[in-house]
Amino acid sequence: MKTKLLLPLLLLLSLPLLAGNSAFAFEGNALRYYGNDIYSLGMGDTGASDVFRLNSGYGNPAMHNLNNRSLFSTGLIPGYNHYSSKDSLGNKYSHLDNSLDFPYFSLSIPIKQHRLGFQFSAHSSGVVANQREFAIIEAPDTLTVTEKHSMDRYIYRADLIYSFAWGRNSVGISGNYYLGHEIRNFQQDAGFEDFNTEEEIVRDYKNPGFTLGYIRRQDRFALGAYYSLGVNMKGEEVRTSIHATEDPLPYEHRIPPVYSASVTALPYPEFKLAADFHYEPWQAIDAVKYTDSWKAALGLAYEPAVREERQGVLSLPLRAGGSWRHLPFQAAGHEVNELALSLGVSLPLKGEVNRIDIGFQYSRRGNLDQNKLLDNSYLLMFGFTGFDILSKAPDRTAPREIPEKEDLGTW
């Protein structure tokens, strides 16, 4: 029991430290998580209707009831991000940075045809920091000025999930609680008091919402859909400088509703196809600042049956996929798009439901000529699923009374 709880506790303690990085963080939350697990992320970020496996991605709360075991699931995404930029004179700059993202953890508990659970996930994020140096020449002295500018944005979402299954249908509802912040910091240091300065804006906001989901399952085909309510998160804004800290002011941050549809099919017993589509009407919030956002994803999986003659890679579940996403904000007056390609494999562990999912994702966000910014990300993905920490195997070690052989005597 202690061993099973160690990994979840360590990951939970590290949660506040981890968020996704992007050079577009100054424009908005560039990274978006749609509630899928690491298996799905390795399959092009599809899976909102994939009922043909132990699915631990609860972006669609109707997914929550499709096994009879208590499940814990979580993931880690470490990697490298290569940023590129171009200034007004056509000069190009680049920087390589590392990142560590903690996309989700969840706990799911069955109660007959019902299921209860909890999930904490990264809704969206964007973290970046840059620095530049320039010289101010005023004879006879030369001052070298260093400017540092950073942005830390994130929104997390905590879900309480309930779902119910009857026949080939399942429905689910989750109560969502969003909480996030935005910290923008600017520093200027010239080693001379008249030039040194620091300013910071801190915004915190939160509010509840809910999500409704539905899945219809056939023998080799499944359809799913879900809707998340738009939320007006409220909080406060505090401005600080080297001179003073201003009084807090009310602040609001709105996110639009989410409309999602998904389909999963088994054209052959060992092959699976999945497609997901998400749409977010950001223009309804601010038609000048935002553009409607959407993401289309397609994935293919190979799920081999257990056979003695299969060994090595062909005995493991494999998958691949890709997605195209239109981001909700602009950069340098142009829209921003994102291409992501991914691969994945699953490694079964001891136990009926335990497994490790491993994946790799490459993403390219933006266009250097149009947006003056470009992200290239190379990410490893590790998912841990199973670890039935609530169930307990029956104790069969207690002594048992063994009846003695009856002596029937001689006839």
Short mmCIF file of C-alpha atoms in Angstrom, two decimals:
data_model
loop_
_atom_site.label_atom_id
_atom_site.label_comp_id
_atom_site.label_asym_id
_atom_site.label_seq_id
_atom_site.Cartn_x
_atom_site.Cartn_y
_atom_site.Cartn_z
CA MET A 1 0.00 0.00 0.00
CA LYS A 2 2.79 2.42 0.91
CA THR A 3 4.60 1.69 -2.36
CA LYS A 4 1.45 2.27 -4.40
CA LEU A 5 0.86 5.66 -2.77
CA LEU A 6 4.44 6.95 -3.09
CA LEU A 7 4.31 7.91 -6.78
CA PRO A 8 0.96 9.76 -6.58
CA LEU A 9 2.09 11.73 -3.52
CA LEU A 10 5.42 12.77 -5.06
CA LEU A 11 3.72 13.96 -8.25
CA LEU A 12 1.05 15.81 -6.29
CA LEU A 13 3.68 17.70 -4.30
CA SER A 14 5.40 18.83 -7.52
CA LEU A 15 2.18 20.08 -9.14
CA PRO A 16 2.50 23.87 -8.56
CA LEU A 17 5.97 23.94 -10.13
CA LEU A 18 5.15 22.66 -13.60
CA ALA A 19 3.66 24.33 -16.66
CA GLY A 20 4.18 24.38 -20.43
CA ASN A 21 6.56 26.81 -22.13
CA SER A 22 6.05 28.88 -25.29
CA ALA A 23 7.50 32.02 -26.88
CA PHE A 24 3.88 33.08 -27.51
CA ALA A 25 3.12 33.30 -23.77
CA PHE A 26 3.14 37.12 -23.92
CA GLU A 27 0.21 36.92 -26.37
CA GLY A 28 -1.89 34.37 -24.47
CA ASN A 29 -2.10 30.81 -23.12
CA ALA A 30 -0.40 29.05 -26.01
CA LEU A 31 -0.62 25.51 -24.61
CA ARG A 32 -4.03 23.85 -24.30
CA TYR A 33 -4.86 20.51 -22.66
CA TYR A 34 -8.15 18.85 -23.66
CA GLY A 35 -8.35 16.23 -20.91
CA ASN A 36 -6.88 13.20 -22.71
CA ASP A 37 -4.37 10.85 -21.09
CA ILE A 38 -0.80 10.11 -22.22
CA TYR A 39 -1.97 7.17 -24.35
CA SER A 40 -4.20 9.57 -26.29
CA LEU A 41 -1.48 12.25 -26.56
CA GLY A 42 0.72 9.66 -28.29
CA MET A 43 -2.15 9.01 -30.71
CA GLY A 44 -2.45 12.57 -31.99
CA ASP A 45 -4.37 13.78 -28.89
CA THR A 46 -7.47 11.76 -29.77
CA GLY A 47 -9.54 9.56 -27.50
CA ALA A 48 -12.64 11.34 -26.17
CA SER A 49 -14.71 8.35 -27.39
CA ASP A 50 -12.11 5.56 -27.17
CA VAL A 51 -14.00 3.01 -25.05
CA PHE A 52 -12.01 0.08 -26.46
CA ARG A 53 -9.35 0.29 -23.73
CA LEU A 54 -8.92 1.37 -20.10
CA ASN A 55 -9.21 5.06 -20.88
CA SER A 56 -8.13 7.40 -18.07
CA GLY A 57 -8.69 10.68 -19.93
CA TYR A 58 -11.82 12.34 -18.53
CA GLY A 59 -12.13 15.45 -20.66
CA ASN A 60 -15.37 13.75 -21.66
CA PRO A 61 -16.88 12.80 -18.26
CA ALA A 62 -18.98 10.05 -19.86
CA MET A 63 -15.71 8.11 -20.29
CA HIS A 64 -15.50 7.66 -16.56
CA ASN A 65 -17.54 4.45 -16.14
CA LEU A 66 -16.06 1.97 -18.59
CA ASN A 67 -14.15 -0.38 -16.27
CA ASN A 68 -14.81 -2.00 -12.89
CA ARG A 69 -11.54 -1.17 -11.13
CA SER A 70 -10.43 1.78 -9.04
CA LEU A 71 -7.80 3.56 -11.14
CA PHE A 72 -5.14 6.15 -10.53
CA SER A 73 -3.57 7.84 -13.54
CA THR A 74 -1.03 10.61 -14.05
CA GLY A 75 1.67 11.77 -16.44
CA LEU A 76 4.82 13.82 -16.94
CA ILE A 77 6.00 15.64 -20.06
CA PRO A 78 9.66 16.73 -20.03
CA GLY A 79 11.35 18.11 -23.11
CA TYR A 80 13.11 20.90 -24.97
CA ASN A 81 11.68 24.01 -26.61
CA HIS A 82 13.55 25.86 -29.35
CA TYR A 83 12.38 29.47 -29.71
CA SER A 84 13.07 31.64 -32.75
CA SER A 85 12.28 35.31 -33.31
CA LYS A 86 12.80 37.98 -35.96
CA ASP A 87 12.98 41.73 -35.33
CA SER A 88 11.84 44.59 -37.55
CA LEU A 89 15.26 44.71 -39.27
CA GLY A 90 15.11 41.03 -40.21
CA ASN A 91 17.64 39.89 -37.60
CA LYS A 92 16.97 36.37 -36.34
CA TYR A 93 17.50 35.11 -32.80
CA SER A 94 17.04 31.68 -31.21
CA HIS A 95 17.13 30.10 -27.77
CA LEU A 96 16.92 26.52 -26.48
CA ASP A 97 15.05 25.98 -23.21
CA ASN A 98 13.91 22.92 -21.27
CA SER A 99 10.50 22.38 -19.72
CA LEU A 100 8.59 20.01 -17.48
CA ASP A 101 4.82 19.82 -17.71
CA PHE A 102 2.47 17.95 -15.35
CA PRO A 103 -0.73 17.60 -17.43
CA TYR A 104 -3.06 15.73 -15.06
CA PHE A 105 -3.72 13.25 -12.32
CA SER A 106 -6.98 11.43 -11.68
CA LEU A 107 -8.67 8.93 -9.40
CA SER A 108 -11.68 6.88 -10.51
CA ILE A 109 -13.91 4.70 -8.29
CA PRO A 110 -16.68 2.31 -9.52
CA ILE A 111 -20.01 1.84 -7.74
CA LYS A 112 -22.03 -0.72 -9.79
CA GLN A 113 -23.24 1.14 -12.91
CA HIS A 114 -22.15 4.45 -11.43
CA ARG A 115 -18.70 5.95 -11.14
CA LEU A 116 -17.25 8.74 -9.03
CA GLY A 117 -13.90 10.41 -9.43
CA PHE A 118 -11.62 13.39 -9.25
CA GLN A 119 -9.24 14.91 -11.77
CA PHE A 120 -6.80 17.80 -11.54
CA SER A 121 -5.40 18.97 -14.85
CA ALA A 122 -3.65 21.81 -16.63
CA HIS A 123 -6.31 23.61 -18.69
CA SER A 124 -3.89 25.99 -20.46
CA SER A 125 -0.55 27.64 -19.84
CA GLY A 126 2.32 29.68 -21.21
CA VAL A 127 5.67 30.40 -19.55
CA VAL A 128 8.53 32.35 -21.12
CA ALA A 129 11.42 34.65 -20.18
CA ASN A 130 13.71 36.71 -22.40
CA GLN A 131 16.67 39.03 -21.97
CA ARG A 132 18.51 41.58 -24.10
CA GLU A 133 21.45 43.91 -23.66
CA PHE A 134 22.17 47.23 -25.34
CA ALA A 135 24.59 50.10 -24.84
CA ILE A 136 23.84 53.75 -24.11
CA ILE A 137 26.73 55.90 -25.27
CA GLU A 138 27.10 59.32 -23.71
CA ALA A 139 30.70 60.53 -23.86
CA PRO A 140 32.82 59.87 -21.99
CA ASP A 141 30.88 56.98 -20.36
CA THR A 142 29.20 53.92 -21.86
CA LEU A 143 26.41 52.13 -19.99
CA THR A 144 25.37 48.56 -20.75
CA VAL A 145 21.69 48.06 -19.98
CA THR A 146 20.23 44.59 -19.35
CA GLU A 147 16.46 44.12 -19.76
CA LYS A 148 14.63 41.01 -18.51
CA HIS A 149 11.00 40.30 -19.33
CA SER A 150 9.07 37.22 -18.15
CA MET A 151 5.53 35.89 -18.31
CA ASP A 152 4.02 33.09 -16.25
CA ARG A 153 0.45 32.18 -17.22
CA TYR A 154 -1.54 29.13 -16.23
CA ILE A 155 -5.08 27.92 -15.63
CA TYR A 156 -5.66 24.67 -13.74
CA ARG A 157 -8.95 22.79 -13.56
CA ALA A 158 -10.20 20.55 -10.76
CA ASP A 159 -13.08 18.18 -11.63
CA LEU A 160 -15.52 16.16 -9.54
CA ILE A 161 -16.93 13.55 -11.92
CA TYR A 162 -20.06 11.40 -11.93
CA SER A 163 -21.12 9.06 -14.74
CA PHE A 164 -23.76 6.42 -15.37
CA ALA A 165 -23.99 3.63 -17.94
CA TRP A 166 -27.01 1.85 -19.31
CA GLY A 167 -26.74 -0.58 -22.19
CA ARG A 168 -24.52 0.85 -24.91
CA ASN A 169 -24.92 4.43 -23.68
CA SER A 170 -23.12 6.40 -21.00
CA VAL A 171 -23.55 9.93 -19.76
CA GLY A 172 -21.41 11.97 -17.42
CA ILE A 173 -21.26 15.32 -15.69
CA SER A 174 -18.34 16.99 -13.98
CA GLY A 175 -18.27 20.02 -11.76
CA ASN A 176 -15.23 22.08 -12.78
CA TYR A 177 -13.33 24.62 -10.73
CA TYR A 178 -10.89 26.83 -12.62
CA LEU A 179 -8.05 28.68 -10.94
CA GLY A 180 -5.16 30.50 -12.50
CA HIS A 181 -2.81 33.42 -12.48
CA GLU A 182 -0.79 35.68 -14.73
CA ILE A 183 2.52 37.20 -13.61
CA ARG A 184 4.30 39.67 -15.89
CA ASN A 185 7.67 40.99 -14.68
CA PHE A 186 10.01 43.60 -16.21
CA GLN A 187 13.50 44.44 -14.93
CA GLN A 188 16.11 46.90 -16.18
CA ASP A 189 19.63 46.93 -14.74
CA ALA A 190 22.44 49.25 -15.83
CA GLY A 191 24.48 49.23 -12.65
CA PHE A 192 23.34 52.82 -12.21
CA GLU A 193 20.46 53.82 -9.96
CA ASP A 194 18.85 56.27 -12.38
CA PHE A 195 18.37 53.47 -14.95
CA ASN A 196 17.54 50.56 -12.66
CA THR A 197 13.88 49.65 -12.38
CA GLU A 198 11.51 46.73 -11.82
CA GLU A 199 7.76 46.45 -12.38
CA GLU A 200 5.40 43.54 -11.92
CA ILE A 201 1.73 42.81 -12.54
CA VAL A 202 0.12 39.87 -10.72
CA ARG A 203 -3.39 38.69 -11.61
CA ASP A 204 -5.22 35.86 -9.86
CA TYR A 205 -8.66 34.57 -10.84
CA LYS A 206 -10.98 31.61 -10.29
CA ASN A 207 -14.58 30.41 -10.70
CA PRO A 208 -16.62 27.20 -11.18
CA GLY A 209 -18.15 25.63 -14.29
CA PHE A 210 -19.45 22.25 -15.48
CA THR A 211 -19.12 19.75 -18.34
CA LEU A 212 -21.71 17.36 -19.84
CA GLY A 213 -20.68 14.31 -21.88
CA TYR A 214 -22.21 11.40 -23.81
CA ILE A 215 -20.86 8.24 -25.49
CA ARG A 216 -22.65 5.69 -27.67
CA ARG A 217 -20.84 2.38 -28.09
CA GLN A 218 -21.25 -0.28 -30.77
CA ASP A 219 -19.23 -3.47 -31.16
CA ARG A 220 -16.55 -1.83 -33.32
CA PHE A 221 -17.58 1.81 -33.38
CA ALA A 222 -18.13 4.58 -30.81
CA LEU A 223 -19.33 8.19 -30.92
CA GLY A 224 -18.76 10.75 -28.19
CA ALA A 225 -19.44 14.42 -27.52
CA TYR A 226 -19.15 16.85 -24.63
CA TYR A 227 -19.84 20.47 -23.80
CA SER A 228 -18.01 22.64 -21.23
CA LEU A 229 -19.65 25.82 -20.02
CA GLY A 230 -17.83 29.11 -20.60
CA VAL A 231 -16.55 30.70 -17.40
CA ASN A 232 -15.98 34.27 -16.26
CA MET A 233 -13.17 33.94 -13.73
CA LYS A 234 -12.91 36.75 -11.19
CA GLY A 235 -10.07 37.90 -8.99
CA GLU A 236 -7.78 40.86 -8.51
CA GLU A 237 -4.82 42.64 -10.08
CA VAL A 238 -1.86 44.07 -8.16
CA ARG A 239 0.78 46.34 -9.69
CA THR A 240 4.17 46.65 -8.00
CA SER A 241 7.21 48.79 -8.79
CA ILE A 242 10.42 49.76 -7.00
CA HIS A 243 8.54 52.78 -5.69
CA ALA A 244 5.27 51.33 -4.38
CA THR A 245 2.69 48.55 -4.38
CA GLU A 246 -0.70 49.75 -5.57
CA ASP A 247 -3.99 48.73 -4.02
CA PRO A 248 -5.59 45.59 -5.53
CA LEU A 249 -8.11 46.15 -8.32
CA PRO A 250 -10.90 43.80 -9.49
CA TYR A 251 -9.94 41.71 -12.50
CA GLU A 252 -11.83 39.30 -14.78
CA HIS A 253 -10.61 36.66 -17.22
CA ARG A 254 -13.13 34.91 -19.45
CA ILE A 255 -12.82 31.61 -21.29
CA PRO A 256 -15.44 30.47 -23.84
CA PRO A 257 -17.47 27.25 -23.91
CA VAL A 258 -15.97 24.16 -25.53
CA TYR A 259 -17.81 21.98 -28.07
CA SER A 260 -16.12 18.63 -28.72
CA ALA A 261 -16.98 15.63 -30.88
CA SER A 262 -15.13 12.33 -31.25
CA VAL A 263 -15.32 9.07 -33.17
CA THR A 264 -13.40 5.81 -32.67
CA ALA A 265 -13.56 2.79 -34.98
CA LEU A 266 -12.02 -0.70 -35.22
CA PRO A 267 -11.78 -1.41 -38.98
CA TYR A 268 -9.83 -4.58 -38.10
CA PRO A 269 -9.64 -6.36 -34.73
CA GLU A 270 -6.07 -5.20 -34.04
CA PHE A 271 -6.25 -1.71 -35.57
CA LYS A 272 -8.01 1.36 -34.25
CA LEU A 273 -8.75 4.75 -35.83
CA ALA A 274 -9.81 7.84 -33.85
CA ALA A 275 -10.64 11.44 -34.68
CA ASP A 276 -11.44 14.36 -32.33
CA PHE A 277 -12.57 17.92 -33.00
CA HIS A 278 -12.74 20.80 -30.48
CA TYR A 279 -14.19 24.27 -31.06
CA GLU A 280 -13.99 27.35 -28.81
CA PRO A 281 -15.83 30.59 -29.83
CA TRP A 282 -13.33 33.16 -28.51
CA GLN A 283 -14.62 35.95 -30.77
CA ALA A 284 -17.81 36.10 -28.71
CA ILE A 285 -15.65 37.33 -25.82
CA ASP A 286 -13.69 39.97 -27.75
CA ALA A 287 -13.89 40.11 -31.56
CA VAL A 288 -10.92 42.50 -31.76
CA LYS A 289 -8.51 40.69 -29.45
CA TYR A 290 -9.41 37.06 -30.21
CA THR A 291 -10.23 34.71 -33.06
CA ASP A 292 -12.27 31.50 -32.77
CA SER A 293 -10.05 28.55 -31.89
CA TRP A 294 -10.32 24.93 -33.03
CA LYS A 295 -8.31 21.73 -33.07
CA ALA A 296 -8.64 18.69 -35.36
CA ALA A 297 -6.80 15.47 -34.47
CA LEU A 298 -6.42 12.05 -36.11
CA GLY A 299 -4.80 8.92 -34.68
CA LEU A 300 -4.05 5.28 -35.51
CA ALA A 301 -3.30 2.49 -33.01
CA TYR A 302 -2.11 -1.10 -33.28
CA GLU A 303 -3.40 -3.26 -30.41
CA PRO A 304 -1.99 -6.80 -30.88
CA ALA A 305 -3.75 -9.81 -29.43
CA VAL A 306 -1.68 -11.96 -27.09
CA ARG A 307 0.04 -14.64 -29.17
CA GLU A 308 3.04 -16.78 -28.34
CA GLU A 309 4.73 -16.23 -31.72
CA ARG A 310 4.78 -12.44 -31.30
CA GLN A 311 7.84 -11.03 -29.60
CA GLY A 312 9.60 -7.68 -29.29
CA VAL A 313 7.97 -4.52 -30.63
CA LEU A 314 5.17 -6.35 -32.46
CA SER A 315 3.86 -7.66 -29.14
CA LEU A 316 3.35 -4.12 -27.76
CA PRO A 317 0.52 -1.64 -28.40
CA LEU A 318 1.78 1.04 -30.80
CA ARG A 319 0.19 4.27 -32.01
CA ALA A 320 0.77 7.47 -33.95
CA GLY A 321 -1.16 10.57 -34.87
CA GLY A 322 -1.21 14.26 -35.63
CA SER A 323 -3.23 17.38 -35.00
CA TRP A 324 -3.71 20.89 -36.38
CA ARG A 325 -4.76 23.68 -34.03
CA HIS A 326 -5.81 27.26 -34.67
CA LEU A 327 -4.89 29.37 -31.61
CA PRO A 328 -7.28 32.02 -30.23
CA PHE A 329 -4.91 35.01 -30.47
CA GLN A 330 -2.77 36.76 -33.07
CA ALA A 331 0.94 37.60 -33.13
CA ALA A 332 2.36 40.46 -35.23
CA GLY A 333 -1.09 40.94 -36.75
CA HIS A 334 -1.36 37.37 -38.10
CA GLU A 335 -3.16 34.27 -36.89
CA VAL A 336 -1.17 31.53 -35.15
CA ASN A 337 -1.40 27.83 -36.03
CA GLU A 338 0.12 24.73 -34.48
CA LEU A 339 1.08 21.38 -36.00
CA ALA A 340 1.79 18.41 -33.67
CA LEU A 341 2.95 14.87 -34.54
CA SER A 342 3.24 12.08 -31.99
CA LEU A 343 4.20 8.43 -31.43
CA GLY A 344 3.48 6.13 -28.50
CA VAL A 345 3.91 2.66 -27.01
CA SER A 346 2.44 0.94 -23.93
CA LEU A 347 4.37 -1.27 -21.52
CA PRO A 348 2.21 -3.60 -19.40
CA LEU A 349 3.13 -4.00 -15.73
CA LYS A 350 2.33 -6.67 -13.18
CA GLY A 351 -1.38 -6.60 -12.46
CA GLU A 352 -4.54 -6.61 -14.55
CA VAL A 353 -4.77 -2.88 -15.30
CA ASN A 354 -1.32 -1.44 -14.59
CA ARG A 355 0.69 0.00 -17.47
CA ILE A 356 3.19 2.67 -18.46
CA ASP A 357 2.52 4.69 -21.61
CA ILE A 358 5.53 6.27 -23.31
CA GLY A 359 5.32 8.76 -26.15
CA PHE A 360 7.13 11.42 -28.14
CA GLN A 361 5.62 14.60 -29.55
CA TYR A 362 7.01 17.17 -31.95
CA SER A 363 5.10 20.43 -32.32
CA ARG A 364 5.65 23.51 -34.44
CA ARG A 365 3.78 26.65 -33.43
CA GLY A 366 3.69 29.89 -35.42
CA ASN A 367 5.41 31.20 -38.54
CA LEU A 368 8.64 33.19 -38.31
CA ASP A 369 7.91 35.38 -41.36
CA GLN A 370 4.32 36.22 -40.35
CA ASN A 371 4.29 36.03 -36.54
CA LYS A 372 7.96 36.99 -35.93
CA LEU A 373 7.99 34.09 -33.45
CA LEU A 374 8.32 30.32 -33.78
CA ASP A 375 8.18 27.41 -31.31
CA ASN A 376 9.68 24.00 -32.02
CA SER A 377 9.07 21.57 -29.15
CA TYR A 378 10.48 18.07 -28.63
CA LEU A 379 8.68 16.37 -25.77
CA LEU A 380 8.82 12.96 -24.10
CA MET A 381 5.60 11.76 -22.48
CA PHE A 382 5.25 9.30 -19.59
CA GLY A 383 1.88 8.08 -18.35
CA PHE A 384 1.20 5.83 -15.36
CA THR A 385 -2.16 4.07 -15.19
CA GLY A 386 -3.60 1.45 -12.86
CA PHE A 387 -2.19 1.22 -9.34
CA ASP A 388 -5.48 0.07 -7.78
CA ILE A 389 -4.82 1.73 -4.40
CA LEU A 390 -8.34 1.23 -3.01
CA SER A 391 -9.03 -2.40 -3.80
CA LYS A 392 -7.47 -5.16 -1.73
CA ALA A 393 -6.85 -8.69 -2.89
CA PRO A 394 -8.48 -11.37 -0.73
CA ASP A 395 -6.25 -12.80 1.98
CA ARG A 396 -5.80 -16.49 1.25
CA THR A 397 -2.95 -17.08 3.73
CA ALA A 398 -5.10 -17.85 6.80
CA PRO A 399 -5.01 -21.50 8.02
CA ARG A 400 -7.84 -23.70 6.79
CA GLU A 401 -9.23 -26.90 8.24
CA ILE A 402 -8.66 -29.85 5.92
CA PRO A 403 -11.08 -32.77 6.51
CA GLU A 404 -9.54 -36.15 7.30
CA LYS A 405 -10.15 -39.12 5.07
CA GLU A 406 -13.04 -41.21 6.33
CA ASP A 407 -12.24 -44.84 7.16
CA LEU A 408 -15.08 -46.86 5.70
CA GLY A 409 -13.81 -50.12 7.24
CA THR A 410 -14.00 -53.58 5.73
CA TRP A 411 -17.21 -55.04 4.33
#
